Coordinates of C-alpha atoms in Angstrom, one line a residue:
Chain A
X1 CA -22.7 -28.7 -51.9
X2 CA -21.0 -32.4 -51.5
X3 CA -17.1 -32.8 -50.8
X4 CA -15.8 -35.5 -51.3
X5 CA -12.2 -36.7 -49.4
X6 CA -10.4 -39.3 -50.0
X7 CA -7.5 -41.4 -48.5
X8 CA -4.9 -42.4 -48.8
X9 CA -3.3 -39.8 -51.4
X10 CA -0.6 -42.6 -52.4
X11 CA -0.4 -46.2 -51.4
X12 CA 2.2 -48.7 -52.4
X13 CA 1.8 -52.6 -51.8
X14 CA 3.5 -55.7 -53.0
X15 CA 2.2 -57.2 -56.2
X16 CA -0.5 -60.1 -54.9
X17 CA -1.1 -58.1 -52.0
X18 CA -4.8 -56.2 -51.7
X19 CA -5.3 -52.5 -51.8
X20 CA -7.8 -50.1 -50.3
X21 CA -9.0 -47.2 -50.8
X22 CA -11.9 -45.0 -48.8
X23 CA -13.7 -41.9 -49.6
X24 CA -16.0 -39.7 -47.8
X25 CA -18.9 -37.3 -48.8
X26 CA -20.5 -35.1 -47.5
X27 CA -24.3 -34.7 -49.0
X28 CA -26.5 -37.4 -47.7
X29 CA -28.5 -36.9 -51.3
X30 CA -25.9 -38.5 -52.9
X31 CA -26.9 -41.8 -54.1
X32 CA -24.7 -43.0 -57.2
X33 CA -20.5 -43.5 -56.1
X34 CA -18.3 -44.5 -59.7
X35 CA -14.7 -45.3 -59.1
X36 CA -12.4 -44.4 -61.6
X37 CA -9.0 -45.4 -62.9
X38 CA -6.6 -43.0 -65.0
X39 CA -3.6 -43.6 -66.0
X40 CA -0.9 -41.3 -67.0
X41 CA -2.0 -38.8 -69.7
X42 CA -5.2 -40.7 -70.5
X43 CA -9.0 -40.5 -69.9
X44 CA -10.6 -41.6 -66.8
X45 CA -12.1 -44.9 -66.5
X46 CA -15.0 -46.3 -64.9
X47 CA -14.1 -49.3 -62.6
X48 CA -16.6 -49.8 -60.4
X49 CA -19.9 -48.0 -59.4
X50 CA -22.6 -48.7 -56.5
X51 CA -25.6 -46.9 -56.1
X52 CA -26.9 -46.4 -52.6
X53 CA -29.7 -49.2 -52.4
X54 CA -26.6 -51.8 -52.2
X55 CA -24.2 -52.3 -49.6
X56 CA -21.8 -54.3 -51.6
X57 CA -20.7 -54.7 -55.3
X58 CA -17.9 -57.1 -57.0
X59 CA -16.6 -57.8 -60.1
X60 CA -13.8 -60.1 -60.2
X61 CA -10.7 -58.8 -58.3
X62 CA -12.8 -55.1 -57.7
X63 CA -15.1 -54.6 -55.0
X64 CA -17.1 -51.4 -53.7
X65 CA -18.4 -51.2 -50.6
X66 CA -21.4 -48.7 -49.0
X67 CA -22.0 -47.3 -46.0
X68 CA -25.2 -44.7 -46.6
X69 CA -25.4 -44.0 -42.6
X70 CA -21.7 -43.1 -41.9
X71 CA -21.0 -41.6 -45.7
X72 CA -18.2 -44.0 -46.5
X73 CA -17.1 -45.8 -49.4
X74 CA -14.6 -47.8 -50.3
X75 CA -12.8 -49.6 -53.0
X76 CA -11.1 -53.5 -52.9
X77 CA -8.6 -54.5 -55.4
X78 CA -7.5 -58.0 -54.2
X79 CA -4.3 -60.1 -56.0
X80 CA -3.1 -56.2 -57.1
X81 CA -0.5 -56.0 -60.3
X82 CA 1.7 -53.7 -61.8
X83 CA -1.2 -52.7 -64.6
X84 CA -3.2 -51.6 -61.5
X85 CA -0.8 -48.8 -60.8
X86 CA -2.3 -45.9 -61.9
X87 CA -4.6 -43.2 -60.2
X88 CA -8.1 -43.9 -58.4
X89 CA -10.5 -41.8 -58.3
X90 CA -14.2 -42.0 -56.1
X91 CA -17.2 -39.9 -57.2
X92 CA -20.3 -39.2 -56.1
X93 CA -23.4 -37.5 -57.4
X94 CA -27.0 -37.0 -57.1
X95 CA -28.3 -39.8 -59.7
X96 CA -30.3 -37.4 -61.5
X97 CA -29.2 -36.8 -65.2
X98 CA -27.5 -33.5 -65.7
X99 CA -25.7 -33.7 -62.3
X100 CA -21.9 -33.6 -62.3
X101 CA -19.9 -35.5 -59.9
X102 CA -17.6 -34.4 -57.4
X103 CA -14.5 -36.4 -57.5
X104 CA -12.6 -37.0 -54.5
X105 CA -8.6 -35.8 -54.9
X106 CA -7.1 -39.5 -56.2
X107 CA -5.3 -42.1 -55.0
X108 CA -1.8 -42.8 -56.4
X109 CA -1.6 -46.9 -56.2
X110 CA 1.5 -48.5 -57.2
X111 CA 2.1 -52.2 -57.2
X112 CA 5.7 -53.3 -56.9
X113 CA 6.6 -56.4 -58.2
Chain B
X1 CA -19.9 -47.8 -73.6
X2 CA -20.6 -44.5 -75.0
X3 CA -17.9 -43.0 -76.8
X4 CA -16.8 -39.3 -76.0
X5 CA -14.2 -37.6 -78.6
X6 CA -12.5 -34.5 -78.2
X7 CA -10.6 -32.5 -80.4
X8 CA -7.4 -31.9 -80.3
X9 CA -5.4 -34.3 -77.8
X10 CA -2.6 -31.8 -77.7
X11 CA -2.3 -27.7 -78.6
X12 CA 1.1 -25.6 -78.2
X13 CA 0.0 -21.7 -78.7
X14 CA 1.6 -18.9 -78.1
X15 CA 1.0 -16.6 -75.2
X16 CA -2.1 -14.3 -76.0
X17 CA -3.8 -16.1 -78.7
X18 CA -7.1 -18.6 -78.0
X19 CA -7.6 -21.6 -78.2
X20 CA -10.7 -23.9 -79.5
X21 CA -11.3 -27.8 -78.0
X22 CA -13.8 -29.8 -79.3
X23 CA -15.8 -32.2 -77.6
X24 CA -18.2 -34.5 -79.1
X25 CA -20.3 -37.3 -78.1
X26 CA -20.3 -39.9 -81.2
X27 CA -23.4 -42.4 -80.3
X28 CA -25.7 -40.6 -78.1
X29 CA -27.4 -36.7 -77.6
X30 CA -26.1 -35.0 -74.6
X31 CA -27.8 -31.7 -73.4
X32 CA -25.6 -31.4 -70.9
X33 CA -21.6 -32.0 -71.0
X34 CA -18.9 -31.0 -68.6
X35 CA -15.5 -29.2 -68.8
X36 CA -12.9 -30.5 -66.1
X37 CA -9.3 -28.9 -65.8
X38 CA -6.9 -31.7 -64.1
X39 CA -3.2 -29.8 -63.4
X40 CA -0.6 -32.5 -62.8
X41 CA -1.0 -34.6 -59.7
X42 CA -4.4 -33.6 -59.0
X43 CA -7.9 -34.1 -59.1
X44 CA -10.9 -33.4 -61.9
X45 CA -11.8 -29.8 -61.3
X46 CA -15.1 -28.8 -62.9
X47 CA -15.0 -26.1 -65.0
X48 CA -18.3 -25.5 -66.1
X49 CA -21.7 -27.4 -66.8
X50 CA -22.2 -27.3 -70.6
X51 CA -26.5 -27.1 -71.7
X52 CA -27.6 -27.7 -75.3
X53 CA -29.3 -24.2 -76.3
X54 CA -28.1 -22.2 -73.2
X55 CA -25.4 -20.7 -71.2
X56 CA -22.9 -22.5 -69.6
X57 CA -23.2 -23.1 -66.0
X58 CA -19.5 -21.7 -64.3
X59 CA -18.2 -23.2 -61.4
X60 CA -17.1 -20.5 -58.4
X61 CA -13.5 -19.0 -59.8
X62 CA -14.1 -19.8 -63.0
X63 CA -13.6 -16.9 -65.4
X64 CA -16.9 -17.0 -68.2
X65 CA -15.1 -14.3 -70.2
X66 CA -12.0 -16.2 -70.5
X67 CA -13.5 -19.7 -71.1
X68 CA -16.2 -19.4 -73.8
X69 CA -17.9 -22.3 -74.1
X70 CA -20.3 -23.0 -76.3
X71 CA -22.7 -25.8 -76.9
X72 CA -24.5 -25.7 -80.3
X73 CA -26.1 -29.0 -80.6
X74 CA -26.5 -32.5 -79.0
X75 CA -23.5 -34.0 -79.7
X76 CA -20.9 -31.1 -79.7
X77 CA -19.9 -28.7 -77.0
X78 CA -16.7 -26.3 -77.5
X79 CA -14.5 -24.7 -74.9
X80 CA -12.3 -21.9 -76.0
X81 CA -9.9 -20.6 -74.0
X82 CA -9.1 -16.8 -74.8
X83 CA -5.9 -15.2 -74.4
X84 CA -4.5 -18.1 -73.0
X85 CA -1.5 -17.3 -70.7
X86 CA 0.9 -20.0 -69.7
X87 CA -0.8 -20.6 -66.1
X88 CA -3.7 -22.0 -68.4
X89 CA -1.6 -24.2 -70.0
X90 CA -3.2 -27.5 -68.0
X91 CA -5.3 -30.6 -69.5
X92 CA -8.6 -30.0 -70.1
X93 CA -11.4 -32.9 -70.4
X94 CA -14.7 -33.1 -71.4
X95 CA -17.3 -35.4 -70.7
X96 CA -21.2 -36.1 -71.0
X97 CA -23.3 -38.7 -69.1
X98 CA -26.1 -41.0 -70.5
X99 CA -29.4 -40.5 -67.8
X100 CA -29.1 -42.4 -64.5
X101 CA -26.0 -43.6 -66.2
X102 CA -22.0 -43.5 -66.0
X103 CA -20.3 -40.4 -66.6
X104 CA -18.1 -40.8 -70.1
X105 CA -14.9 -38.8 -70.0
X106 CA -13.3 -37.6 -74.1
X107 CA -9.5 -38.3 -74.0
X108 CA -8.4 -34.8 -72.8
X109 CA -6.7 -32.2 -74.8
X110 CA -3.6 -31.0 -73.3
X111 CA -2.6 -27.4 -73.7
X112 CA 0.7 -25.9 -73.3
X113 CA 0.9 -22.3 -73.5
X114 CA 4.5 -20.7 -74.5

């Protein structure tokens, strides 16, 4: 089945600063990759997603970035502030409908102003 | 977006006695919705694979006899945790996906077993 690791677990930059995040996975089937966002005590929320025909993906201050060959994602947050603290989560799943994903273990991000 | 409910946000129970969450999906059918269990600090764990008009699908570790879930028509799945015990106490969160579309996560019920 996939497995899906991600690093770091926490990360702390200045506010302004950018922030990265990568994930690995394991099943080369895998072809959709969401990025998620919860904060404290609340759902999870979709940030970003990339499916595996694209290399690249951005939307404003977020990016994604695919590599299908080496199994590597990653996720951009440029001009970080404190509302982007929170916990990010990758994903990734076969992008058949029914199939769960398989989140990787989160990212703690706090942005210190 | 699609708009996942669940039902309740919080439950306090004693030690022994069960425990129904409701998850709903309030614009769109889902045949299939999924039960996570997040303990603090950590990841989504999937529970189980809810399917419209069949048995749940348990993840590896995953007692069926203890979570019953249940998942009676399109837009509502039930997970009931039986004899719940304070190392089930944990926040539980449903969610259902559209086809070849995002995964839509309910708010999460949190349950805290005395």
């Amino acid at each position: 089945g996939e497995n899906v690791e991600q690093h770091p677990s926490t990360l702390s930059v200045q506010e302004g600063d950018s922030a990265v995040i990568k994930c690995t996975y394991s099943d080369s089937a895998s072809n959709y990759f969401p990025w998620y966002k919860q904060e404290l005590g609340k759902r999870p929320q979709l940030i970003i997603d990339i499916r595996s025909n694209v290399g690249e993906k951005k939307d404003q201050r977020i990016a994604v970035t695919l590599n299908k060959t080496a199994k590597h994602f990653s996720l951009h947050i440029t001009e970080t502030q404190p509302e982007d603290s929170a916990v990010y989560f990758c994903a990734a799943r076969l992008d058949n409908y029914g199939q769960n994903f398989v989140f990787g273990p989160g990212t703690r991000l706090s942005v210190l102003p | 977006g699609a708009v996942v409910s669940q039902h309740p946000s919080w439950v306090i129970c004693k030690s022994g006695t069960s425990v129904k969450i409701e998850c709903r999906s309030l614009d769109f059918q889902a045949t299939t919705m999924f039960w996570y269990r997040q303990f603090p600090k950590q990841s989504l764990m999937l529970m189980a694979t809810s399917n419209e008009g069949s048995k749940a699908t348990y993840e590896q570790g995953v007692e069926k006899d203890k979570f019953l879930i249940n998942h009676a028509s399109l837009t509502l799945s039930t997970l009931t945790v039986t004899s719940a015990h304070p190392e089930d106490s944990s926040f539980y969160i449903c969610s259902a996906n559209l086809p070849y579309n995002e995964q839509f996560f309910g708010p999460g019920t949190r349950l805290t077993v005395l």
